[in-house]
Coordinates of C-alpha atoms in Angstrom, one line a residue:
M1 CA 0.0 -0.1 0.3
A2 CA 1.8 3.3 -1.3
D3 CA 1.5 6.6 0.3
N4 CA 0.6 7.9 -3.0
Q5 CA -2.6 5.9 -3.4
L6 CA -4.1 7.6 -0.2
Q7 CA -6.9 10.3 -0.8
L8 CA -7.7 12.0 2.0
P9 CA -10.2 15.5 1.9
F10 CA -9.0 18.7 1.2
I11 CA -9.6 20.1 4.4
T12 CA -7.6 16.9 6.1
R13 CA -4.5 17.7 4.1
L14 CA -4.9 21.3 5.7
K15 CA -4.9 20.0 9.3
V16 CA -2.4 17.3 8.7
L17 CA -0.3 20.2 7.4
A18 CA -0.6 22.4 10.3
H19 CA 0.0 19.0 12.6
N20 CA 3.1 18.7 10.7
L21 CA 4.7 22.3 10.9
M22 CA 3.7 22.4 14.2
K23 CA 6.0 19.2 14.8
R24 CA 8.8 20.9 12.9
A25 CA 8.6 24.4 14.6
I26 CA 8.1 22.9 18.2
F27 CA 10.9 19.8 18.6
R28 CA 14.6 21.5 19.3
S29 CA 17.4 19.2 18.1
D30 CA 17.8 18.0 21.4
N31 CA 14.5 16.6 22.2
T32 CA 13.1 19.6 24.4
I33 CA 10.1 21.0 23.1
N34 CA 9.6 24.8 22.3
R35 CA 6.5 25.6 24.9
R36 CA 6.3 29.3 23.8
I37 CA 5.6 28.0 19.7
Y38 CA 3.4 24.8 21.2
N39 CA 1.2 27.3 22.9
F40 CA 0.4 28.9 19.8
F41 CA -0.9 25.7 18.2
N42 CA -2.6 24.4 21.6
I43 CA -5.9 25.7 21.0
T44 CA -8.2 24.7 24.1
S45 CA -12.0 25.0 24.7
P46 CA -13.3 26.2 27.7
A47 CA -15.4 24.4 30.7
P48 CA -17.6 24.5 32.3
A49 CA -19.4 24.1 29.4
T50 CA -22.6 22.9 27.6
K51 CA -22.9 22.0 23.8
L52 CA -25.2 20.3 21.9
I53 CA -24.1 17.1 19.6
D54 CA -25.4 16.5 16.2
N55 CA -28.2 18.8 17.3
T56 CA -29.7 16.3 19.7
T57 CA -27.8 15.3 23.1
P58 CA -26.6 18.1 25.2
I59 CA -23.1 17.5 27.0
S60 CA -21.8 19.0 29.9
T61 CA -18.2 19.6 30.8
S62 CA -16.3 20.2 33.3
N63 CA -12.8 20.1 34.9
V64 CA -12.1 18.2 38.4
P65 CA -8.8 18.8 40.1
V66 CA -7.2 15.7 41.3
D67 CA -3.5 16.7 42.3
P68 CA -3.2 20.5 42.0
S69 CA 0.4 20.3 42.9
R70 CA 1.2 18.8 39.5
N71 CA -1.8 20.1 37.3
L72 CA -2.9 16.8 37.5
W73 CA -6.9 16.9 36.6
F74 CA -9.7 15.9 34.3
R75 CA -12.1 16.7 32.3
L76 CA -16.1 15.1 32.9
F77 CA -18.2 14.8 29.9
V78 CA -21.7 13.7 30.9
P79 CA -24.7 13.5 28.4
T80 CA -27.8 14.2 29.2
T81 CA -30.0 11.6 30.1
P82 CA -32.8 10.6 32.0
S83 CA -31.1 10.6 35.5
N84 CA -32.3 6.8 36.3
T85 CA -30.7 5.6 32.7
P86 CA -27.1 4.1 34.0
L87 CA -24.3 5.2 32.0
P88 CA -20.7 3.0 31.7
F89 CA -17.7 4.8 33.0
I90 CA -14.7 5.5 30.4
L91 CA -11.2 6.8 31.8
Y92 CA -9.7 8.2 28.8
F93 CA -6.2 9.1 27.8
H94 CA -5.7 11.4 24.7
G95 CA -2.9 11.3 22.2
G96 CA 0.1 13.2 21.2
G97 CA 2.8 11.4 21.6
F98 CA 3.4 11.9 25.1
Y99 CA 4.7 15.8 24.7
A100 CA 1.2 17.5 23.4
F101 CA -2.3 17.9 24.3
G102 CA -4.5 17.9 27.0
P103 CA -8.2 17.1 27.5
D104 CA -9.0 20.8 26.9
F105 CA -7.5 21.2 23.6
F106 CA -10.3 21.6 21.2
V107 CA -10.0 18.6 19.1
Y108 CA -9.6 16.1 22.3
D109 CA -12.8 18.0 23.3
S110 CA -14.8 17.4 20.6
L111 CA -13.7 13.9 20.5
C112 CA -14.8 13.0 23.9
S113 CA -17.7 15.3 23.7
C114 CA -18.9 13.3 20.6
L115 CA -17.9 10.1 22.2
A116 CA -20.0 10.8 25.7
A117 CA -22.8 11.5 23.5
Q118 CA -22.7 8.5 20.6
L119 CA -22.0 5.6 23.2
P120 CA -23.5 7.3 25.5
A121 CA -21.1 7.2 28.9
V122 CA -19.9 9.3 31.3
I123 CA -16.0 10.2 30.3
A124 CA -13.2 11.6 32.5
S125 CA -10.3 12.6 30.0
V126 CA -7.3 12.6 32.3
N127 CA -4.8 15.9 32.0
Y128 CA -1.5 13.7 32.7
R129 CA 2.1 15.3 32.7
L130 CA 4.0 15.9 29.9
A131 CA 7.2 14.9 28.3
P132 CA 10.2 16.2 28.0
E133 CA 9.6 18.0 31.1
H134 CA 8.3 14.8 32.7
R135 CA 9.1 11.6 31.8
Y136 CA 8.2 8.3 32.2
P137 CA 6.7 7.0 34.9
S138 CA 4.8 10.2 35.2
Q139 CA 2.0 9.8 33.0
Y140 CA 1.5 6.2 34.2
E141 CA 1.7 7.7 37.6
D142 CA -1.3 10.4 36.9
G143 CA -3.4 7.9 34.9
Y144 CA -3.2 5.4 38.1
D145 CA -3.7 7.9 40.6
T146 CA -6.7 9.5 38.8
L147 CA -8.4 5.9 38.8
Q148 CA -7.6 5.8 42.4
F149 CA -9.2 9.3 43.0
I150 CA -12.4 8.3 41.0
N151 CA -12.3 5.2 43.1
S152 CA -12.2 7.1 46.1
H153 CA -14.5 9.6 45.5
N154 CA -16.6 8.4 43.1
Y155 CA -20.5 10.1 43.1
A156 CA -19.1 13.0 44.9
V157 CA -17.5 14.1 41.4
L158 CA -19.5 11.9 39.0
P159 CA -23.1 11.9 38.1
A160 CA -25.3 9.9 40.1
N161 CA -26.3 7.7 37.2
T162 CA -22.8 6.4 36.3
D163 CA -22.4 2.7 36.4
L164 CA -18.9 2.1 38.0
S165 CA -19.6 -1.8 37.9
N166 CA -19.3 -1.1 33.8
C167 CA -15.8 0.8 33.6
F168 CA -13.9 1.1 30.4
I169 CA -10.5 2.0 30.2
A170 CA -9.3 3.7 26.8
G171 CA -6.8 6.1 25.1
D172 CA -5.5 6.9 21.4
S173 CA -2.2 6.6 20.3
A174 CA 0.3 7.4 23.1
G175 CA -3.0 7.3 25.3
G176 CA -3.5 3.9 24.3
N177 CA 0.0 3.1 25.5
I178 CA -0.6 4.8 28.8
A179 CA -3.9 2.9 29.1
H180 CA -2.5 -0.4 28.7
H181 CA -0.1 -0.1 31.8
V182 CA -2.4 1.8 33.8
T183 CA -4.8 -1.1 33.0
V184 CA -2.4 -3.8 34.0
R185 CA -1.1 -1.8 37.1
A186 CA -5.2 -1.4 38.2
C187 CA -5.6 -5.3 37.5
N188 CA -2.7 -6.2 39.6
N189 CA -3.8 -3.8 42.2
S190 CA -7.6 -4.6 42.0
Q191 CA -7.7 -4.3 46.1
Q192 CA -7.2 -1.1 46.0
L193 CA -10.0 0.0 43.5
D194 CA -13.0 -1.5 45.4
K195 CA -15.7 0.7 43.9
L196 CA -15.1 0.1 40.3
R197 CA -15.4 -2.7 38.2
I198 CA -12.9 -2.5 34.7
E199 CA -15.1 -4.4 32.1
G200 CA -12.8 -3.3 29.1
L201 CA -9.8 -1.6 27.4
M202 CA -10.3 0.2 24.3
L203 CA -7.3 1.0 22.1
L204 CA -7.4 3.7 19.3
Q205 CA -3.8 2.8 17.4
P206 CA -2.1 2.5 20.6
F207 CA 1.6 3.7 20.7
F208 CA 3.9 0.7 20.9
G209 CA 7.4 0.2 19.5
G210 CA 10.8 -1.1 19.6
E211 CA 14.3 -1.3 18.1
E212 CA 13.3 -3.4 15.1
R213 CA 12.0 -1.6 12.1
T214 CA 9.0 -3.1 11.0
E215 CA 7.5 -3.5 7.3
A216 CA 4.8 -0.7 7.7
E217 CA 7.4 1.6 9.2
L218 CA 10.0 1.4 6.4
R219 CA 7.2 1.6 3.9
L220 CA 5.3 4.6 5.8
K221 CA 8.0 6.9 6.0
R222 CA 6.3 9.3 4.1
A223 CA 2.6 8.6 6.2
P224 CA 0.4 11.8 7.1
V225 CA 0.3 12.5 10.9
L226 CA 3.3 10.1 12.3
N227 CA 6.3 8.8 10.6
V228 CA 10.0 7.1 12.3
E229 CA 11.5 10.0 12.7
Y230 CA 8.9 11.7 14.5
T231 CA 8.2 8.4 16.8
D232 CA 12.1 8.4 17.3
K233 CA 11.7 11.7 18.9
M234 CA 8.7 11.0 20.9
W235 CA 10.4 7.8 22.4
R236 CA 13.5 9.8 23.3
A237 CA 11.4 12.5 25.1
F238 CA 9.4 10.0 27.1
L239 CA 11.6 7.3 28.1
P240 CA 14.3 7.7 30.8
A241 CA 17.7 9.0 29.6
G242 CA 19.7 6.2 27.9
A243 CA 16.9 4.0 27.3
D244 CA 16.1 2.4 24.1
R245 CA 12.8 1.6 22.3
N246 CA 12.9 -2.2 24.3
H247 CA 12.3 -0.5 27.3
H248 CA 8.8 -2.2 28.6
A249 CA 7.1 0.8 28.4
A250 CA 7.4 1.0 24.5
N251 CA 8.1 -2.8 23.7
V252 CA 5.9 -4.5 25.9
L253 CA 5.8 -7.7 23.9
N254 CA 9.4 -8.1 25.5
Y255 CA 8.1 -8.8 28.7
G256 CA 5.5 -11.1 30.3
E257 CA 3.8 -8.4 32.4
V258 CA 0.4 -9.7 31.6
K259 CA 0.4 -13.3 31.6
N260 CA -0.5 -13.9 35.2
V261 CA -2.9 -10.7 35.1
E262 CA -6.9 -10.8 34.7
L263 CA -6.8 -8.3 31.8
P264 CA -10.4 -7.2 31.1
R265 CA -11.3 -7.9 27.2
T266 CA -9.6 -5.7 24.9
V267 CA -10.5 -4.2 21.7
V268 CA -7.3 -2.8 19.1
V269 CA -8.5 -0.4 16.6
V270 CA -5.5 -0.3 13.5
G271 CA -5.2 1.6 10.7
G272 CA -3.8 0.6 7.3
Y273 CA -2.0 3.7 6.8
D274 CA -0.8 4.0 10.3
P275 CA 3.2 3.3 10.1
L276 CA 2.5 1.9 14.2
Q277 CA 0.4 -0.8 12.8
D278 CA 2.6 -4.0 13.1
W279 CA 3.2 -3.3 16.7
Q280 CA -0.1 -3.2 17.0
R281 CA -1.2 -6.6 15.4
R282 CA 1.7 -7.9 17.4
Y283 CA 0.2 -6.9 20.3
V284 CA -2.9 -8.4 19.9
E285 CA -1.4 -12.0 18.8
W286 CA 1.1 -11.4 22.1
M287 CA -2.4 -11.3 23.6
N288 CA -4.0 -13.8 22.5
K289 CA -1.0 -16.0 23.3
C290 CA -1.5 -14.8 27.0
S291 CA -4.8 -16.2 26.7
K292 CA -6.4 -12.8 27.0
E293 CA -9.6 -12.2 25.1
V294 CA -8.9 -9.5 22.5
E295 CA -10.3 -8.0 19.3
L296 CA -8.8 -6.7 16.4
V297 CA -10.7 -4.1 14.8
E298 CA -8.9 -2.8 10.8
Y299 CA -9.6 -0.2 8.9
P300 CA -7.7 -0.2 5.9
N301 CA -7.7 3.4 4.3
A302 CA -7.4 5.2 8.1
I303 CA -4.6 7.2 9.0
H304 CA -3.0 7.4 12.5
G305 CA -5.5 9.5 14.5
F306 CA -8.2 9.5 11.6
Y307 CA -10.7 9.8 15.0
L308 CA -9.8 13.1 15.1
F309 CA -10.7 14.0 11.7
P310 CA -14.9 14.3 11.2
E311 CA -14.8 14.7 7.8
V312 CA -12.9 11.1 6.6
A313 CA -15.2 8.2 6.0
E314 CA -13.6 6.0 9.1
Y315 CA -14.7 8.8 11.4
Q316 CA -17.8 7.2 12.5
L317 CA -16.6 3.9 12.4
V318 CA -15.4 4.0 15.0
F319 CA -17.8 4.7 17.7
H320 CA -19.9 2.2 16.0
S321 CA -16.8 -0.2 17.3
M322 CA -16.6 1.1 20.7
R323 CA -20.2 1.2 21.0
E324 CA -20.7 -2.3 19.9
F325 CA -17.7 -3.3 22.1
I326 CA -19.5 -2.0 25.3
K327 CA -23.0 -3.4 24.1
K328 CA -21.2 -7.1 24.2
H329 CA -20.3 -6.4 28.0
Q330 CA -24.2 -5.3 28.7
L331 CA -25.6 -8.2 26.8
S332 CA -23.0 -11.1 28.4
S333 CA -23.7 -9.7 32.2

């Protein structure tokens, strides 16, 4: 599948161009980030707010502090439904290569608003610390601490119709990586999370890697949004100084951390124009070998981050996949 076969809407191409310009502008040669330039691109949406999704479902948003000393908080997305209708709860981790964005970035605010409306579900999107100012394991610690905070405070910070027995952890790209590691830790320490039950893990094009160059990474060197030049920069900014890409944070396949862990059902979404797709398929194979229940969903024409572009054909499909994944639990319970 060659890059030049890919046909994207004109507006998508403009957005991708802006994203690539941002990366070139903010990454310094030493893999630090020029935050002054980054802030120019980091357009945020305010909260509290109420918005109407698809002219049908009002979504209210608010920011909930977890630990102000490290600016740890989450944005809560709540659909307006009858108060007696139980809604699943999703802890969401945004993408951005570990170095960029937050729940208030206008694109992720829009994505989580649409997810809350279309699934429907109560969503808490975590504002974890960013690399390289905060390297591994800061992001994992922030994610797990937020999960513990919600377990401890539950209905003091969540609406009364949130069904904490129907909890899912989700994330895209780097957020998918974080979601995996947070879920493993949560399942290893389930006694600390007595108020909620994790029923599923939803990974949208999770950011995994290794020292090996896979076929897709070599073939898609000029892919939109993401390529190995920048994945290498992101790993160097995130991983501990001196670590290579076979560190267990990146190359989870090299480690047996899930073999003896009771992980929930997992779905992995893969795109045919994503350079990371081989690592994502290997993750699915690895989970199968470890006797975990895992489902692979593939979109052959999807670029990395396609769920952030409402104008592309695959955009609505990911909502359908996530909705069906949640529904399977409801039917089996």
